[in-house]
Amino acid sequence: MLLQGKTVLITGASAGIGRATAVAAARHGADVALNYLGDPAGAESAVREIEAMGRRALALPGDVAEPATATAFVEAATEALGRVDVFVNNAGICPFHAFLDMPTEVLERTLRVNLHGAFHMVQAAANQMVRQGGGGAIVAVSSISALVGGEFQTHYTPTKAGVHSLMQSAAIALGRHGIRCNSVMPGTILTDINKEDLGREDGKRAAMEARIPLGRLGEPEDLAGPILFLASDLARYVTGAALLVDGGMFVNLQ
Ligand SMILES: NC(=O)C1=CN([C@@H]2O[C@H](COP(=O)(O)OP(=O)(O)OC[C@H]3O[C@@H](n4cnc5c(N)ncnc54)[C@H](OP(=O)(O)O)[C@@H]3O)[C@@H](O)[C@H]2O)C=CC1
Ligand SMILES: C[C@H](O)[C@@H]1OC(=O)[C@H](O)[C@@H]1O
């Protein structure tokens, strides 16, 4: 039990990595508040799964691109669960698009959801941790894409580098409050975000798989362990760090 009696808040927890992490946190003894945007059924099914383990859970809708969502989420979760021990910034989008004709609205939406959303959410969670005292842990879901590029991700990869950088600077700003800030960098994980891209007929999925020394694409549950480790006291002296969770894809140059 890595998070016995702790309260965990997670954005984008109706599906994929966020949902798997929410359920795993409950399995490790935490009560969980889940933010989501457009999939109430996914969020409610996660709540039911968590409650079946005897833990408390609530699902709160809200667009992380709106600054007001951050304070509303943290306030509602704190009122319901008492405090915020762990915050996981996970919500994100990756609308694959070519660079030369990138529509401004696609660029701006991606920046607002992935980067501005992360800033406001992390700031709101940190303020609550400072108010209540006792420290805390923040884990952001960055990406291998913070370190390498993607032809159809020119709007997306800077947001993931930004989230990684946000965790480094926040680690400095919040260390004096006992709040640790780290990021995970997933490789390619099978979720809705890339279903269409990996289904391309030019063999994209096989090409990605061929780069991975562990021989398979990731599953959402592959991220839960590393995220919970960084959130837990097992990582009590880890802050400002980034953990690649990619089956070895990044180091596989030749
Ligand atoms: N899958 C991968 O290969 C990788 C993913 N990542 C990152 O992992 C994170 C999770 O992605 P993943 O699980 O793959 O994707 P999914 O599409 O499976 O899940 C995305 C989640 O984010 C939520 N979400 C999207 N936009 C918003 C918003 N504006 N406000 C609130 N919630 C929102 C969705 O909510 P709803 O469905 O309710 O609308 C959903 O719960 C992202 O930050 C992504 O960049 C990083 C590296 C690799
Ligand atoms: C959505 C992509 O599959 C993906 O997201 C990332 O951050 C990595 O680039 C993955 O391949």
mmCIF file of C-alpha atoms and ligand atoms in Angstrom:
data_model
loop_
_atom_site.group_PDB
_atom_site.id
_atom_site.type_symbol
_atom_site.label_atom_id
_atom_site.label_comp_id
_atom_site.label_asym_id
_atom_site.label_seq_id
_atom_site.Cartn_x
_atom_site.Cartn_y
_atom_site.Cartn_z
ATOM 1 C CA MET A 1 0.000 0.000 0.000
ATOM 2 C CA LEU A 2 1.870 3.066 -1.261
ATOM 3 C CA LEU A 3 -0.800 5.692 -0.570
ATOM 4 C CA GLN A 4 -2.743 4.445 2.464
ATOM 5 C CA GLY A 5 -5.090 7.185 3.720
ATOM 6 C CA LYS A 6 -3.901 9.739 1.172
ATOM 7 C CA THR A 7 -6.070 11.896 -1.065
ATOM 8 C CA VAL A 8 -5.195 11.919 -4.768
ATOM 9 C CA LEU A 9 -6.512 14.323 -7.439
ATOM 10 C CA ILE A 10 -6.105 13.381 -11.108
ATOM 11 C CA THR A 11 -7.031 15.309 -14.248
ATOM 12 C CA GLY A 12 -8.228 13.508 -17.372
ATOM 13 C CA ALA A 13 -9.183 10.431 -15.381
ATOM 14 C CA SER A 14 -12.154 9.147 -17.392
ATOM 15 C CA ALA A 15 -9.943 7.062 -19.716
ATOM 16 C CA GLY A 16 -6.455 5.887 -20.546
ATOM 17 C CA ILE A 17 -3.496 6.648 -18.289
ATOM 18 C CA GLY A 18 -5.496 8.873 -15.917
ATOM 19 C CA ARG A 19 -8.197 6.289 -15.314
ATOM 20 C CA ALA A 20 -5.699 3.462 -14.788
ATOM 21 C CA THR A 21 -3.772 5.636 -12.311
ATOM 22 C CA ALA A 22 -6.930 6.591 -10.408
ATOM 23 C CA VAL A 23 -7.922 2.953 -9.948
ATOM 24 C CA ALA A 24 -4.364 1.933 -8.988
ATOM 25 C CA ALA A 25 -4.172 4.767 -6.424
ATOM 26 C CA ALA A 26 -7.329 3.451 -4.777
ATOM 27 C CA ARG A 27 -5.879 -0.058 -4.799
ATOM 28 C CA HIS A 28 -2.958 1.453 -2.880
ATOM 29 C CA GLY A 29 -5.259 2.901 -0.238
ATOM 30 C CA ALA A 30 -6.080 6.394 -1.546
ATOM 31 C CA ASP A 31 -9.324 8.313 -1.911
ATOM 32 C CA VAL A 32 -9.501 9.840 -5.378
ATOM 33 C CA ALA A 33 -11.025 12.889 -7.097
ATOM 34 C CA LEU A 34 -11.226 12.533 -10.876
ATOM 35 C CA ASN A 35 -11.478 15.414 -13.341
ATOM 36 C CA TYR A 36 -12.772 14.704 -16.843
ATOM 37 C CA LEU A 37 -14.188 16.582 -19.823
ATOM 38 C CA GLY A 38 -16.616 14.803 -22.121
ATOM 39 C CA ASP A 39 -16.920 11.208 -20.943
ATOM 40 C CA PRO A 40 -19.063 11.059 -17.778
ATOM 41 C CA ALA A 41 -19.653 7.319 -18.279
ATOM 42 C CA GLY A 42 -15.907 6.608 -18.198
ATOM 43 C CA ALA A 43 -15.436 8.750 -15.099
ATOM 44 C CA GLU A 44 -18.427 7.259 -13.286
ATOM 45 C CA SER A 45 -17.297 3.708 -14.051
ATOM 46 C CA ALA A 46 -13.925 4.532 -12.472
ATOM 47 C CA VAL A 47 -15.717 5.965 -9.423
ATOM 48 C CA ARG A 48 -17.742 2.758 -9.066
ATOM 49 C CA GLU A 49 -14.592 0.630 -9.386
ATOM 50 C CA ILE A 50 -12.873 2.680 -6.669
ATOM 51 C CA GLU A 51 -15.865 2.638 -4.334
ATOM 52 C CA ALA A 52 -16.059 -1.146 -4.721
ATOM 53 C CA MET A 53 -12.594 -1.251 -3.104
ATOM 54 C CA GLY A 54 -13.949 0.639 -0.086
ATOM 55 C CA ARG A 55 -12.329 3.966 -0.981
ATOM 56 C CA ARG A 56 -14.035 7.310 -1.557
ATOM 57 C CA ALA A 57 -14.165 8.780 -5.066
ATOM 58 C CA LEU A 58 -15.849 11.595 -6.929
ATOM 59 C CA ALA A 59 -15.859 12.644 -10.571
ATOM 60 C CA LEU A 60 -15.947 16.332 -11.439
ATOM 61 C CA PRO A 61 -16.371 17.618 -15.007
ATOM 62 C CA GLY A 62 -14.334 20.593 -16.221
ATOM 63 C CA ASP A 63 -12.213 21.808 -19.115
ATOM 64 C CA VAL A 64 -8.632 22.208 -17.848
ATOM 65 C CA ALA A 65 -8.067 24.840 -20.556
ATOM 66 C CA GLU A 66 -10.239 27.190 -18.458
ATOM 67 C CA PRO A 67 -8.269 28.615 -15.517
ATOM 68 C CA ALA A 68 -11.414 28.603 -13.345
ATOM 69 C CA THR A 69 -11.630 24.799 -13.653
ATOM 70 C CA ALA A 70 -8.474 24.420 -11.587
ATOM 71 C CA THR A 71 -9.682 26.230 -8.480
ATOM 72 C CA ALA A 72 -13.147 24.693 -8.803
ATOM 73 C CA PHE A 73 -11.693 21.157 -9.011
ATOM 74 C CA VAL A 74 -9.312 21.595 -6.091
ATOM 75 C CA GLU A 75 -11.962 23.291 -3.915
ATOM 76 C CA ALA A 76 -14.622 20.659 -4.609
ATOM 77 C CA ALA A 77 -12.193 17.791 -4.064
ATOM 78 C CA THR A 78 -10.901 19.305 -0.819
ATOM 79 C CA GLU A 79 -14.424 19.867 0.459
ATOM 80 C CA ALA A 80 -15.385 16.272 -0.293
ATOM 81 C CA LEU A 81 -12.187 14.459 0.709
ATOM 82 C CA GLY A 82 -10.623 16.806 3.274
ATOM 83 C CA ARG A 83 -7.209 17.589 1.771
ATOM 84 C CA VAL A 84 -4.906 17.184 -1.243
ATOM 85 C CA ASP A 85 -1.863 14.961 -0.680
ATOM 86 C CA VAL A 86 -1.110 14.069 -4.297
ATOM 87 C CA PHE A 87 -1.926 15.838 -7.546
ATOM 88 C CA VAL A 88 -1.474 14.096 -10.908
ATOM 89 C CA ASN A 89 -1.595 16.384 -13.950
ATOM 90 C CA ASN A 90 -2.565 14.040 -16.745
ATOM 91 C CA ALA A 91 -5.256 15.559 -19.005
ATOM 92 C CA GLY A 92 -3.973 16.109 -22.506
ATOM 93 C CA ILE A 93 -4.753 16.021 -26.216
ATOM 94 C CA CYS A 94 -2.701 15.258 -29.311
ATOM 95 C CA PRO A 95 -4.622 16.109 -32.497
ATOM 96 C CA PHE A 96 -2.056 14.871 -35.024
ATOM 97 C CA HIS A 97 -1.585 17.438 -37.825
ATOM 98 C CA ALA A 98 1.056 18.433 -40.413
ATOM 99 C CA PHE A 99 3.199 21.485 -39.585
ATOM 100 C CA LEU A 100 2.998 23.699 -42.675
ATOM 101 C CA ASP A 101 -0.779 24.080 -42.609
ATOM 102 C CA MET A 102 -1.383 23.775 -38.858
ATOM 103 C CA PRO A 103 -4.631 25.620 -38.084
ATOM 104 C CA THR A 104 -4.118 28.296 -35.432
ATOM 105 C CA GLU A 105 -7.061 26.969 -33.455
ATOM 106 C CA VAL A 106 -5.523 23.463 -33.247
ATOM 107 C CA LEU A 107 -2.237 24.951 -32.023
ATOM 108 C CA GLU A 108 -3.948 27.160 -29.469
ATOM 109 C CA ARG A 109 -6.265 24.478 -28.136
ATOM 110 C CA THR A 110 -3.332 22.100 -27.678
ATOM 111 C CA LEU A 111 -1.314 24.747 -25.816
ATOM 112 C CA ARG A 112 -4.274 25.691 -23.625
ATOM 113 C CA VAL A 113 -5.211 22.155 -22.643
ATOM 114 C CA ASN A 114 -1.754 20.641 -22.231
ATOM 115 C CA LEU A 115 0.372 23.525 -20.967
ATOM 116 C CA HIS A 116 -1.837 26.319 -19.634
ATOM 117 C CA GLY A 117 -4.099 23.671 -18.098
ATOM 118 C CA ALA A 118 -1.122 22.061 -16.366
ATOM 119 C CA PHE A 119 0.081 25.413 -15.023
ATOM 120 C CA HIS A 120 -3.263 26.425 -13.533
ATOM 121 C CA MET A 121 -3.991 22.982 -12.116
ATOM 122 C CA VAL A 122 -0.555 22.572 -10.540
ATOM 123 C CA GLN A 123 -0.763 26.100 -9.108
ATOM 124 C CA ALA A 124 -4.214 25.456 -7.579
ATOM 125 C CA ALA A 125 -3.173 22.094 -6.109
ATOM 126 C CA ALA A 126 0.058 23.563 -4.727
ATOM 127 C CA ASN A 127 -1.786 26.447 -3.089
ATOM 128 C CA GLN A 128 -4.067 23.977 -1.317
ATOM 129 C CA MET A 129 -1.061 21.899 -0.184
ATOM 130 C CA VAL A 130 0.635 25.028 1.186
ATOM 131 C CA ARG A 131 -2.581 26.154 2.967
ATOM 132 C CA GLN A 132 -3.127 22.811 4.654
ATOM 133 C CA GLY A 133 0.576 22.198 5.462
ATOM 134 C CA GLY A 134 2.403 18.873 5.600
ATOM 135 C CA GLY A 135 3.847 18.878 2.084
ATOM 136 C CA GLY A 136 2.649 16.851 -0.857
ATOM 137 C CA ALA A 137 3.561 15.318 -4.178
ATOM 138 C CA ILE A 138 2.814 16.479 -7.713
ATOM 139 C CA VAL A 139 3.358 14.229 -10.707
ATOM 140 C CA ALA A 140 2.864 15.508 -14.259
ATOM 141 C CA VAL A 141 2.392 13.285 -17.287
ATOM 142 C CA SER A 142 4.927 14.687 -19.746
ATOM 143 C CA SER A 143 6.146 12.434 -22.570
ATOM 144 C CA ILE A 144 9.081 10.959 -24.428
ATOM 145 C CA SER A 145 7.990 13.748 -26.794
ATOM 146 C CA ALA A 146 9.533 16.289 -24.424
ATOM 147 C CA LEU A 147 12.889 14.916 -25.625
ATOM 148 C CA VAL A 148 12.308 13.985 -29.280
ATOM 149 C CA GLY A 149 10.216 15.364 -32.110
ATOM 150 C CA GLY A 150 7.283 14.171 -34.195
ATOM 151 C CA GLU A 151 6.396 15.236 -37.737
ATOM 152 C CA PHE A 152 2.704 15.540 -36.890
ATOM 153 C CA GLN A 153 3.267 16.762 -33.335
ATOM 154 C CA THR A 154 4.924 20.194 -33.798
ATOM 155 C CA HIS A 155 2.186 21.789 -31.690
ATOM 156 C CA TYR A 156 2.193 18.967 -29.107
ATOM 157 C CA THR A 157 5.852 18.223 -28.345
ATOM 158 C CA PRO A 158 6.536 21.769 -27.036
ATOM 159 C CA THR A 159 3.681 21.337 -24.555
ATOM 160 C CA LYS A 160 5.255 18.144 -23.216
ATOM 161 C CA ALA A 161 8.676 19.821 -22.936
ATOM 162 C CA GLY A 162 6.850 22.643 -21.180
ATOM 163 C CA VAL A 163 5.212 20.321 -18.667
ATOM 164 C CA HIS A 164 8.598 18.735 -17.927
ATOM 165 C CA SER A 165 10.104 22.195 -17.421
ATOM 166 C CA LEU A 166 7.153 23.255 -15.257
ATOM 167 C CA MET A 167 7.889 20.352 -12.895
ATOM 168 C CA GLN A 168 11.555 21.368 -12.657
ATOM 169 C CA SER A 169 10.755 24.983 -11.789
ATOM 170 C CA ALA A 170 7.866 24.058 -9.494
ATOM 171 C CA ALA A 171 10.203 21.670 -7.641
ATOM 172 C CA ILE A 172 12.370 24.682 -6.796
ATOM 173 C CA ALA A 173 9.454 26.967 -5.940
ATOM 174 C CA LEU A 174 7.726 24.392 -3.732
ATOM 175 C CA GLY A 175 10.615 22.501 -2.107
ATOM 176 C CA ARG A 176 10.542 24.767 0.942
ATOM 177 C CA HIS A 177 6.937 23.661 1.508
ATOM 178 C CA GLY A 178 7.859 19.983 1.374
ATOM 179 C CA ILE A 179 6.097 19.571 -1.970
ATOM 180 C CA ARG A 180 7.878 17.324 -4.485
ATOM 181 C CA CYS A 181 7.318 17.795 -8.240
ATOM 182 C CA ASN A 182 8.258 15.172 -10.821
ATOM 183 C CA SER A 183 7.188 14.012 -14.242
ATOM 184 C CA VAL A 184 6.771 10.731 -16.051
ATOM 185 C CA MET A 185 7.583 10.494 -19.738
ATOM 186 C CA PRO A 186 5.504 7.773 -21.358
ATOM 187 C CA GLY A 187 6.563 6.325 -24.703
ATOM 188 C CA THR A 188 3.735 5.107 -26.910
ATOM 189 C CA ILE A 189 0.850 3.837 -24.833
ATOM 190 C CA LEU A 190 -2.260 2.314 -26.412
ATOM 191 C CA THR A 191 -5.120 4.702 -25.613
ATOM 192 C CA ASP A 192 -7.806 6.684 -27.442
ATOM 193 C CA ILE A 193 -5.329 9.546 -28.011
ATOM 194 C CA ASN A 194 -3.451 7.578 -30.684
ATOM 195 C CA LYS A 195 -5.961 4.952 -31.847
ATOM 196 C CA GLU A 196 -6.407 6.619 -35.229
ATOM 197 C CA ASP A 197 -2.714 7.424 -35.729
ATOM 198 C CA LEU A 198 -1.587 3.890 -34.908
ATOM 199 C CA GLY A 199 -4.277 2.558 -37.263
ATOM 200 C CA ARG A 200 -2.656 4.288 -40.250
ATOM 201 C CA GLU A 201 -2.178 2.034 -43.245
ATOM 202 C CA ASP A 202 1.496 2.942 -43.720
ATOM 203 C CA GLY A 203 2.542 0.612 -40.900
ATOM 204 C CA LYS A 204 3.055 3.263 -38.216
ATOM 205 C CA ARG A 205 2.179 0.882 -35.392
ATOM 206 C CA ALA A 206 4.640 -1.799 -36.542
ATOM 207 C CA ALA A 207 7.363 0.840 -36.921
ATOM 208 C CA MET A 208 6.812 2.046 -33.363
ATOM 209 C CA GLU A 209 6.797 -1.495 -31.996
ATOM 210 C CA ALA A 210 10.044 -2.275 -33.789
ATOM 211 C CA ARG A 211 11.784 0.525 -31.836
ATOM 212 C CA ILE A 212 10.849 -0.844 -28.427
ATOM 213 C CA PRO A 213 13.394 -3.207 -26.807
ATOM 214 C CA LEU A 214 10.703 -4.653 -24.524
ATOM 215 C CA GLY A 215 8.834 -5.658 -27.680
ATOM 216 C CA ARG A 216 5.407 -4.105 -27.195
ATOM 217 C CA LEU A 217 3.559 -0.805 -26.994
ATOM 218 C CA GLY A 218 2.606 0.336 -23.505
ATOM 219 C CA GLU A 219 -0.687 -0.126 -21.700
ATOM 220 C CA PRO A 220 -2.209 2.547 -19.427
ATOM 221 C CA GLU A 221 -1.489 0.351 -16.385
ATOM 222 C CA ASP A 222 2.254 0.497 -17.217
ATOM 223 C CA LEU A 223 2.200 4.145 -16.113
ATOM 224 C CA ALA A 224 0.326 3.646 -12.864
ATOM 225 C CA GLY A 225 3.264 2.089 -10.977
ATOM 226 C CA PRO A 226 5.822 4.783 -11.874
ATOM 227 C CA ILE A 227 3.316 7.577 -11.134
ATOM 228 C CA LEU A 228 2.365 6.095 -7.760
ATOM 229 C CA PHE A 229 6.026 5.507 -6.896
ATOM 230 C CA LEU A 230 6.834 9.190 -7.526
ATOM 231 C CA ALA A 231 3.727 10.184 -5.542
ATOM 232 C CA SER A 232 4.637 7.976 -2.584
ATOM 233 C CA ASP A 233 7.080 8.274 0.304
ATOM 234 C CA LEU A 234 9.280 5.683 -1.428
ATOM 235 C CA ALA A 235 10.351 8.675 -3.556
ATOM 236 C CA ARG A 236 10.611 11.096 -0.610
ATOM 237 C CA TYR A 237 13.994 12.501 -1.762
ATOM 238 C CA VAL A 238 13.071 12.671 -5.464
ATOM 239 C CA THR A 239 12.033 16.062 -6.828
ATOM 240 C CA GLY A 240 12.549 17.813 -10.156
ATOM 241 C CA ALA A 241 13.111 14.424 -11.794
ATOM 242 C CA ALA A 242 11.671 12.873 -14.952
ATOM 243 C CA LEU A 243 11.162 9.147 -15.429
ATOM 244 C CA LEU A 244 10.975 7.646 -18.917
ATOM 245 C CA VAL A 245 8.368 4.882 -19.087
ATOM 246 C CA ASP A 246 8.772 3.745 -22.663
ATOM 247 C CA GLY A 247 9.904 0.125 -22.812
ATOM 248 C CA GLY A 248 13.347 1.425 -23.807
ATOM 249 C CA MET A 249 12.190 3.211 -26.966
ATOM 250 C CA PHE A 250 14.160 6.415 -26.326
ATOM 251 C CA VAL A 251 17.592 4.800 -26.033
ATOM 252 C CA ASN A 252 17.116 2.593 -29.098
ATOM 253 C CA LEU A 253 19.081 4.539 -31.700
ATOM 254 C CA GLN A 254 20.697 1.587 -33.452
HETATM 255 N N1 LIG B 1 -0.927 7.513 -25.012
HETATM 256 C C1 LIG B 1 0.354 7.858 -25.225
HETATM 257 O O1 LIG B 1 1.081 7.251 -26.038
HETATM 258 C C2 LIG B 1 0.960 8.971 -24.445
HETATM 259 C C3 LIG B 1 0.212 9.846 -23.700
HETATM 260 N N2 LIG B 1 0.820 10.860 -23.029
HETATM 261 C C4 LIG B 1 0.047 11.802 -22.227
HETATM 262 O O2 LIG B 1 -0.758 11.107 -21.316
HETATM 263 C C5 LIG B 1 -1.874 11.911 -20.954
HETATM 264 C C6 LIG B 1 -3.117 11.069 -20.986
HETATM 265 O O3 LIG B 1 -3.326 10.626 -22.315
HETATM 266 P P1 LIG B 1 -3.979 9.227 -22.702
HETATM 267 O O4 LIG B 1 -4.383 8.492 -21.496
HETATM 268 O O5 LIG B 1 -3.065 8.589 -23.655
HETATM 269 O O6 LIG B 1 -5.228 9.748 -23.527
HETATM 270 P P2 LIG B 1 -6.794 9.457 -23.507
HETATM 271 O O7 LIG B 1 -7.326 10.132 -24.699
HETATM 272 O O8 LIG B 1 -7.070 8.012 -23.297
HETATM 273 O O9 LIG B 1 -7.288 10.223 -22.197
HETATM 274 C C7 LIG B 1 -7.241 11.607 -22.135
HETATM 275 C C8 LIG B 1 -7.964 12.064 -20.884
HETATM 276 O O10 LIG B 1 -7.819 13.493 -20.807
HETATM 277 C C9 LIG B 1 -9.110 14.061 -20.690
HETATM 278 N N3 LIG B 1 -9.125 15.381 -21.294
HETATM 279 C C10 LIG B 1 -8.817 15.732 -22.566
HETATM 280 N N4 LIG B 1 -8.973 17.052 -22.727
HETATM 281 C C11 LIG B 1 -9.380 17.537 -21.534
HETATM 282 C C12 LIG B 1 -9.707 18.821 -21.061
HETATM 283 N N5 LIG B 1 -9.639 19.895 -21.856
HETATM 284 N N6 LIG B 1 -10.105 18.956 -19.772
HETATM 285 C C13 LIG B 1 -10.187 17.887 -18.946
HETATM 286 N N7 LIG B 1 -9.890 16.649 -19.340
HETATM 287 C C14 LIG B 1 -9.500 16.471 -20.618
HETATM 288 C C15 LIG B 1 -10.057 13.095 -21.351
HETATM 289 O O11 LIG B 1 -11.341 13.334 -20.826
HETATM 290 P P3 LIG B 1 -12.732 12.957 -21.591
HETATM 291 O O12 LIG B 1 -12.485 11.632 -22.263
HETATM 292 O O13 LIG B 1 -13.709 12.899 -20.448
HETATM 293 O O14 LIG B 1 -13.022 14.045 -22.556
HETATM 294 C C16 LIG B 1 -9.444 11.768 -20.909
HETATM 295 O O15 LIG B 1 -9.867 11.455 -19.602
HETATM 296 C C17 LIG B 1 -1.869 13.090 -21.935
HETATM 297 O O16 LIG B 1 -1.359 14.230 -21.268
HETATM 298 C C18 LIG B 1 -0.917 12.633 -23.040
HETATM 299 O O17 LIG B 1 -0.277 13.713 -23.651
HETATM 300 C C19 LIG B 1 2.170 11.025 -23.049
HETATM 301 C C20 LIG B 1 2.950 10.179 -23.778
HETATM 302 C C21 LIG B 1 2.399 9.101 -24.533
HETATM 303 C C1 LIG B 2 -0.167 10.398 -28.797
HETATM 304 C C2 LIG B 2 1.083 9.698 -29.194
HETATM 305 O O1 LIG B 2 0.848 8.386 -29.483
HETATM 306 C C3 LIG B 2 2.083 9.781 -28.195
HETATM 307 O O2 LIG B 2 1.994 10.824 -27.351
HETATM 308 C C4 LIG B 2 3.209 11.067 -26.971
HETATM 309 O O3 LIG B 2 3.468 11.907 -26.150
HETATM 310 C C5 LIG B 2 4.182 10.219 -27.647
HETATM 311 O O4 LIG B 2 4.662 10.896 -28.759
HETATM 312 C C6 LIG B 2 3.369 9.084 -28.088
HETATM 313 O O5 LIG B 2 3.795 8.381 -29.179
#
